[in-house]
Amino acid sequence: MSDVLLRIEDVGVTYGKGATALSALRDISLDVRAAEVTLLLGPSGSGKTTLLQVMGCLLRPTRGRVSMLGQPLHGLDTEALTALRLAHVGFVFQHYNLFPTLRAWENVAVALDLKQVPAHEQQAAALQLLDRLDMADRATHFPSELSGGQKQRVAIARALAGKPGLILADEPTAALDSKAGQDVVATLQELAHGENCAVVIVSHDPRVEPYADRVLHLEDGRLVDDRRRHGNQA
Ligand code: ADP
Ligand code: MG
């Protein structure tokens, strides 16, 4: 069995209070393991993004317990949570969230800076990360000069700054054409299997499923299915 990166026990999230309170997650329990791609499926509004935010220490659950690498999160203050997130979690978003006025390598360097990598080492480190995503030859391009797939590769390079154990990707292929989307998911799978990362991908995209080791289904904030896939594309 691979390492448990994240343990989620009886977690619930309620947004708001009183008559307008909305229960976005109910009674969620699951482990997220290293070296696995977990795909999170479910209709719009079913709580996928909320669950990803709980996993990434961006949102404290209303109920239940979360621990990362064996450390319970509920006793931690905001500063400690931020430090934990910075040390262990990389995020990838549907719309890339790159800084438009920064070159590709500078977008990666911003994340290295947050990780306290010394300024004089940032450019070389950013280039190395871009090279892993086959993007070294686009390092001086601005986001507006890159295709969607290329922008997402820069975003993944940025997420890898500081070697996170957990990569959380919210609909990373939704804005990409078929080939670019498949390349992005294949890259995320390589990171999981080759570098022992835990990768969680939220997606509606059927092209993602063949790359997943495990598929979770959310409906109305509840986990209604959790199954392992065998013979995924290695
Ligand atoms: P999904 O990503 O599956 O579309 P979300 O996790 O974004 O679902 O949302 C789950 C439910 O919680 C939805 O009903 C949504 O409207 C609600 N919700 C999400 N974020 C907030 C928020 N910040 N405040 C209030 N309600 C929210
Ligand atoms: Mg969402």
PDB file of N, CA, C and O in Angstrom, residues 4-38:
ATOM      1  N   VAL A   4      -0.349   7.280   2.773  1.00  0.00           N
ATOM      2  CA  VAL A   4      -1.532   8.137   2.867  1.00  0.00           C
ATOM      3  C   VAL A   4      -1.063   9.586   2.995  1.00  0.00           C
ATOM      4  O   VAL A   4      -0.403   9.954   3.962  1.00  0.00           O
ATOM      5  N   LEU A   5      -1.367  10.377   1.978  1.00  0.00           N
ATOM      6  CA  LEU A   5      -1.006  11.793   2.004  1.00  0.00           C
ATOM      7  C   LEU A   5      -2.004  12.571   2.858  1.00  0.00           C
ATOM      8  O   LEU A   5      -1.658  13.443   3.638  1.00  0.00           O
ATOM      9  N   LEU A   6      -3.263  12.186   2.660  1.00  0.00           N
ATOM     10  CA  LEU A   6      -4.347  12.965   3.234  1.00  0.00           C
ATOM     11  C   LEU A   6      -5.397  11.994   3.751  1.00  0.00           C
ATOM     12  O   LEU A   6      -5.762  11.042   3.053  1.00  0.00           O
ATOM     13  N   ARG A   7      -5.848  12.238   4.982  1.00  0.00           N
ATOM     14  CA  ARG A   7      -6.951  11.421   5.514  1.00  0.00           C
ATOM     15  C   ARG A   7      -8.112  12.354   5.849  1.00  0.00           C
ATOM     16  O   ARG A   7      -7.940  13.338   6.581  1.00  0.00           O
ATOM     17  N   ILE A   8      -9.268  12.024   5.302  1.00  0.00           N
ATOM     18  CA  ILE A   8     -10.465  12.841   5.500  1.00  0.00           C
ATOM     19  C   ILE A   8     -11.488  11.960   6.187  1.00  0.00           C
ATOM     20  O   ILE A   8     -11.810  10.877   5.692  1.00  0.00           O
ATOM     21  N   GLU A   9     -11.985  12.413   7.355  1.00  0.00           N
ATOM     22  CA  GLU A   9     -12.897  11.581   8.136  1.00  0.00           C
ATOM     23  C   GLU A   9     -14.170  12.345   8.505  1.00  0.00           C
ATOM     24  O   GLU A   9     -14.092  13.387   9.165  1.00  0.00           O
ATOM     25  N   ASP A  10     -15.295  11.840   8.060  1.00  0.00           N
ATOM     26  CA  ASP A  10     -16.621  12.385   8.414  1.00  0.00           C
ATOM     27  C   ASP A  10     -16.705  13.888   8.178  1.00  0.00           C
ATOM     28  O   ASP A  10     -17.269  14.627   8.997  1.00  0.00           O
ATOM     29  N   VAL A  11     -16.157  14.333   7.066  1.00  0.00           N
ATOM     30  CA  VAL A  11     -16.096  15.778   6.821  1.00  0.00           C
ATOM     31  C   VAL A  11     -17.410  16.301   6.244  1.00  0.00           C
ATOM     32  O   VAL A  11     -18.020  15.680   5.376  1.00  0.00           O
ATOM     33  N   GLY A  12     -17.835  17.438   6.789  1.00  0.00           N
ATOM     34  CA  GLY A  12     -18.972  18.161   6.245  1.00  0.00           C
ATOM     35  C   GLY A  12     -18.620  19.625   6.087  1.00  0.00           C
ATOM     36  O   GLY A  12     -17.808  20.156   6.847  1.00  0.00           O
ATOM     37  N   VAL A  13     -19.170  20.250   5.063  1.00  0.00           N
ATOM     38  CA  VAL A  13     -18.992  21.696   4.887  1.00  0.00           C
ATOM     39  C   VAL A  13     -20.367  22.317   4.696  1.00  0.00           C
ATOM     40  O   VAL A  13     -21.137  21.885   3.840  1.00  0.00           O
ATOM     41  N   THR A  14     -20.678  23.313   5.512  1.00  0.00           N
ATOM     42  CA  THR A  14     -21.904  24.085   5.355  1.00  0.00           C
ATOM     43  C   THR A  14     -21.513  25.533   5.075  1.00  0.00           C
ATOM     44  O   THR A  14     -20.709  26.105   5.809  1.00  0.00           O
ATOM     45  N   TYR A  15     -22.044  26.067   3.993  1.00  0.00           N
ATOM     46  CA  TYR A  15     -21.833  27.484   3.693  1.00  0.00           C
ATOM     47  C   TYR A  15     -22.996  28.281   4.289  1.00  0.00           C
ATOM     48  O   TYR A  15     -24.155  27.904   4.120  1.00  0.00           O
ATOM     49  N   GLY A  16     -22.706  29.378   4.950  1.00  0.00           N
ATOM     50  CA  GLY A  16     -23.760  30.246   5.481  1.00  0.00           C
ATOM     51  C   GLY A  16     -24.383  29.667   6.737  1.00  0.00           C
ATOM     52  O   GLY A  16     -23.981  28.606   7.233  1.00  0.00           O
ATOM     53  N   LYS A  17     -25.354  30.412   7.261  1.00  0.00           N
ATOM     54  CA  LYS A  17     -25.989  30.025   8.525  1.00  0.00           C
ATOM     55  C   LYS A  17     -27.494  30.211   8.429  1.00  0.00           C
ATOM     56  O   LYS A  17     -27.992  30.908   7.542  1.00  0.00           O
ATOM     57  N   GLY A  18     -28.199  29.564   9.356  1.00  0.00           N
ATOM     58  CA  GLY A  18     -29.640  29.773   9.491  1.00  0.00           C
ATOM     59  C   GLY A  18     -30.411  29.307   8.277  1.00  0.00           C
ATOM     60  O   GLY A  18     -30.067  28.282   7.663  1.00  0.00           O
ATOM     61  N   ALA A  19     -31.407  30.086   7.882  1.00  0.00           N
ATOM     62  CA  ALA A  19     -32.329  29.665   6.826  1.00  0.00           C
ATOM     63  C   ALA A  19     -31.632  29.501   5.477  1.00  0.00           C
ATOM     64  O   ALA A  19     -32.069  28.717   4.634  1.00  0.00           O
ATOM     65  N   THR A  20     -30.538  30.237   5.266  1.00  0.00           N
ATOM     66  CA  THR A  20     -29.868  30.175   3.964  1.00  0.00           C
ATOM     67  C   THR A  20     -28.683  29.210   3.961  1.00  0.00           C
ATOM     68  O   THR A  20     -27.946  29.146   2.987  1.00  0.00           O
ATOM     69  N   ALA A  21     -28.486  28.479   5.063  1.00  0.00           N
ATOM     70  CA  ALA A  21     -27.342  27.563   5.134  1.00  0.00           C
ATOM     71  C   ALA A  21     -27.433  26.503   4.030  1.00  0.00           C
ATOM     72  O   ALA A  21     -28.517  26.012   3.720  1.00  0.00           O
ATOM     73  N   LEU A  22     -26.265  26.233   3.426  1.00  0.00           N
ATOM     74  CA  LEU A  22     -26.234  25.248   2.345  1.00  0.00           C
ATOM     75  C   LEU A  22     -25.187  24.191   2.654  1.00  0.00           C
ATOM     76  O   LEU A  22     -24.027  24.504   2.904  1.00  0.00           O
ATOM     77  N   SER A  23     -25.619  22.952   2.660  1.00  0.00           N
ATOM     78  CA  SER A  23     -24.717  21.866   2.986  1.00  0.00           C
ATOM     79  C   SER A  23     -24.033  21.388   1.699  1.00  0.00           C
ATOM     80  O   SER A  23     -24.655  20.759   0.855  1.00  0.00           O
ATOM     81  N   ALA A  24     -22.748  21.727   1.547  1.00  0.00           N
ATOM     82  CA  ALA A  24     -22.042  21.419   0.295  1.00  0.00           C
ATOM     83  C   ALA A  24     -21.346  20.068   0.339  1.00  0.00           C
ATOM     84  O   ALA A  24     -21.155  19.430  -0.693  1.00  0.00           O
ATOM     85  N   LEU A  25     -20.951  19.608   1.541  1.00  0.00           N
ATOM     86  CA  LEU A  25     -20.344  18.281   1.688  1.00  0.00           C
ATOM     87  C   LEU A  25     -20.921  17.618   2.930  1.00  0.00           C
ATOM     88  O   LEU A  25     -21.097  18.277   3.962  1.00  0.00           O
ATOM     89  N   ARG A  26     -21.207  16.331   2.834  1.00  0.00           N
ATOM     90  CA  ARG A  26     -21.756  15.591   3.980  1.00  0.00           C
ATOM     91  C   ARG A  26     -21.033  14.258   4.154  1.00  0.00           C
ATOM     92  O   ARG A  26     -20.921  13.491   3.199  1.00  0.00           O
ATOM     93  N   ASP A  27     -20.593  14.025   5.372  1.00  0.00           N
ATOM     94  CA  ASP A  27     -20.072  12.697   5.758  1.00  0.00           C
ATOM     95  C   ASP A  27     -19.061  12.117   4.779  1.00  0.00           C
ATOM     96  O   ASP A  27     -19.169  10.968   4.363  1.00  0.00           O
ATOM     97  N   ILE A  28     -18.085  12.919   4.397  1.00  0.00           N
ATOM     98  CA  ILE A  28     -17.068  12.431   3.454  1.00  0.00           C
ATOM     99  C   ILE A  28     -15.901  11.814   4.233  1.00  0.00           C
ATOM    100  O   ILE A  28     -15.323  12.469   5.104  1.00  0.00           O
ATOM    101  N   SER A  29     -15.580  10.564   3.904  1.00  0.00           N
ATOM    102  CA  SER A  29     -14.396   9.922   4.467  1.00  0.00           C
ATOM    103  C   SER A  29     -13.608   9.293   3.332  1.00  0.00           C
ATOM    104  O   SER A  29     -14.178   8.545   2.527  1.00  0.00           O
ATOM    105  N   LEU A  30     -12.336   9.606   3.254  1.00  0.00           N
ATOM    106  CA  LEU A  30     -11.489   8.950   2.253  1.00  0.00           C
ATOM    107  C   LEU A  30     -10.020   9.236   2.540  1.00  0.00           C
ATOM    108  O   LEU A  30      -9.692  10.204   3.222  1.00  0.00           O
ATOM    109  N   ASP A  31      -9.171   8.364   2.022  1.00  0.00           N
ATOM    110  CA  ASP A  31      -7.726   8.575   2.075  1.00  0.00           C
ATOM    111  C   ASP A  31      -7.244   8.921   0.673  1.00  0.00           C
ATOM    112  O   ASP A  31      -7.724   8.330  -0.290  1.00  0.00           O
ATOM    113  N   VAL A  32      -6.314   9.842   0.593  1.00  0.00           N
ATOM    114  CA  VAL A  32      -5.672  10.123  -0.691  1.00  0.00           C
ATOM    115  C   VAL A  32      -4.244   9.624  -0.588  1.00  0.00           C
ATOM    116  O   VAL A  32      -3.528   9.976   0.355  1.00  0.00           O
ATOM    117  N   ARG A  33      -3.852   8.762  -1.534  1.00  0.00           N
ATOM    118  CA  ARG A  33      -2.555   8.097  -1.437  1.00  0.00           C
ATOM    119  C   ARG A  33      -1.561   8.603  -2.461  1.00  0.00           C
ATOM    120  O   ARG A  33      -1.933   9.018  -3.546  1.00  0.00           O
ATOM    121  N   ALA A  34      -0.293   8.515  -2.073  1.00  0.00           N
ATOM    122  CA  ALA A  34       0.787   8.852  -2.997  1.00  0.00           C
ATOM    123  C   ALA A  34       0.789   7.867  -4.154  1.00  0.00           C
ATOM    124  O   ALA A  34       0.299   6.744  -4.025  1.00  0.00           O
ATOM    125  N   ALA A  35       1.333   8.325  -5.274  1.00  0.00           N
ATOM    126  CA  ALA A  35       1.510   7.477  -6.462  1.00  0.00           C
ATOM    127  C   ALA A  35       0.188   7.040  -7.083  1.00  0.00           C
ATOM    128  O   ALA A  35       0.130   6.026  -7.765  1.00  0.00           O
ATOM    129  N   GLU A  36      -0.874   7.805  -6.815  1.00  0.00           N
ATOM    130  CA  GLU A  36      -2.171   7.496  -7.418  1.00  0.00           C
ATOM    131  C   GLU A  36      -2.797   8.726  -8.047  1.00  0.00           C
ATOM    132  O   GLU A  36      -2.667   9.833  -7.522  1.00  0.00           O
ATOM    133  N   VAL A  37      -3.506   8.490  -9.150  1.00  0.00           N
ATOM    134  CA  VAL A  37      -4.346   9.531  -9.730  1.00  0.00           C
ATOM    135  C   VAL A  37      -5.781   9.249  -9.306  1.00  0.00           C
ATOM    136  O   VAL A  37      -6.327   8.192  -9.616  1.00  0.00           O
ATOM    137  N   THR A  38      -6.355  10.184  -8.554  1.00  0.00           N
ATOM    138  CA  THR A  38      -7.747  10.076  -8.129  1.00  0.00           C
ATOM    139  C   THR A  38      -8.569  11.047  -8.958  1.00  0.00           C
ATOM    140  O   THR A  38      -8.246  12.232  -9.032  1.00  0.00           O
TER     141      THR A  38
END
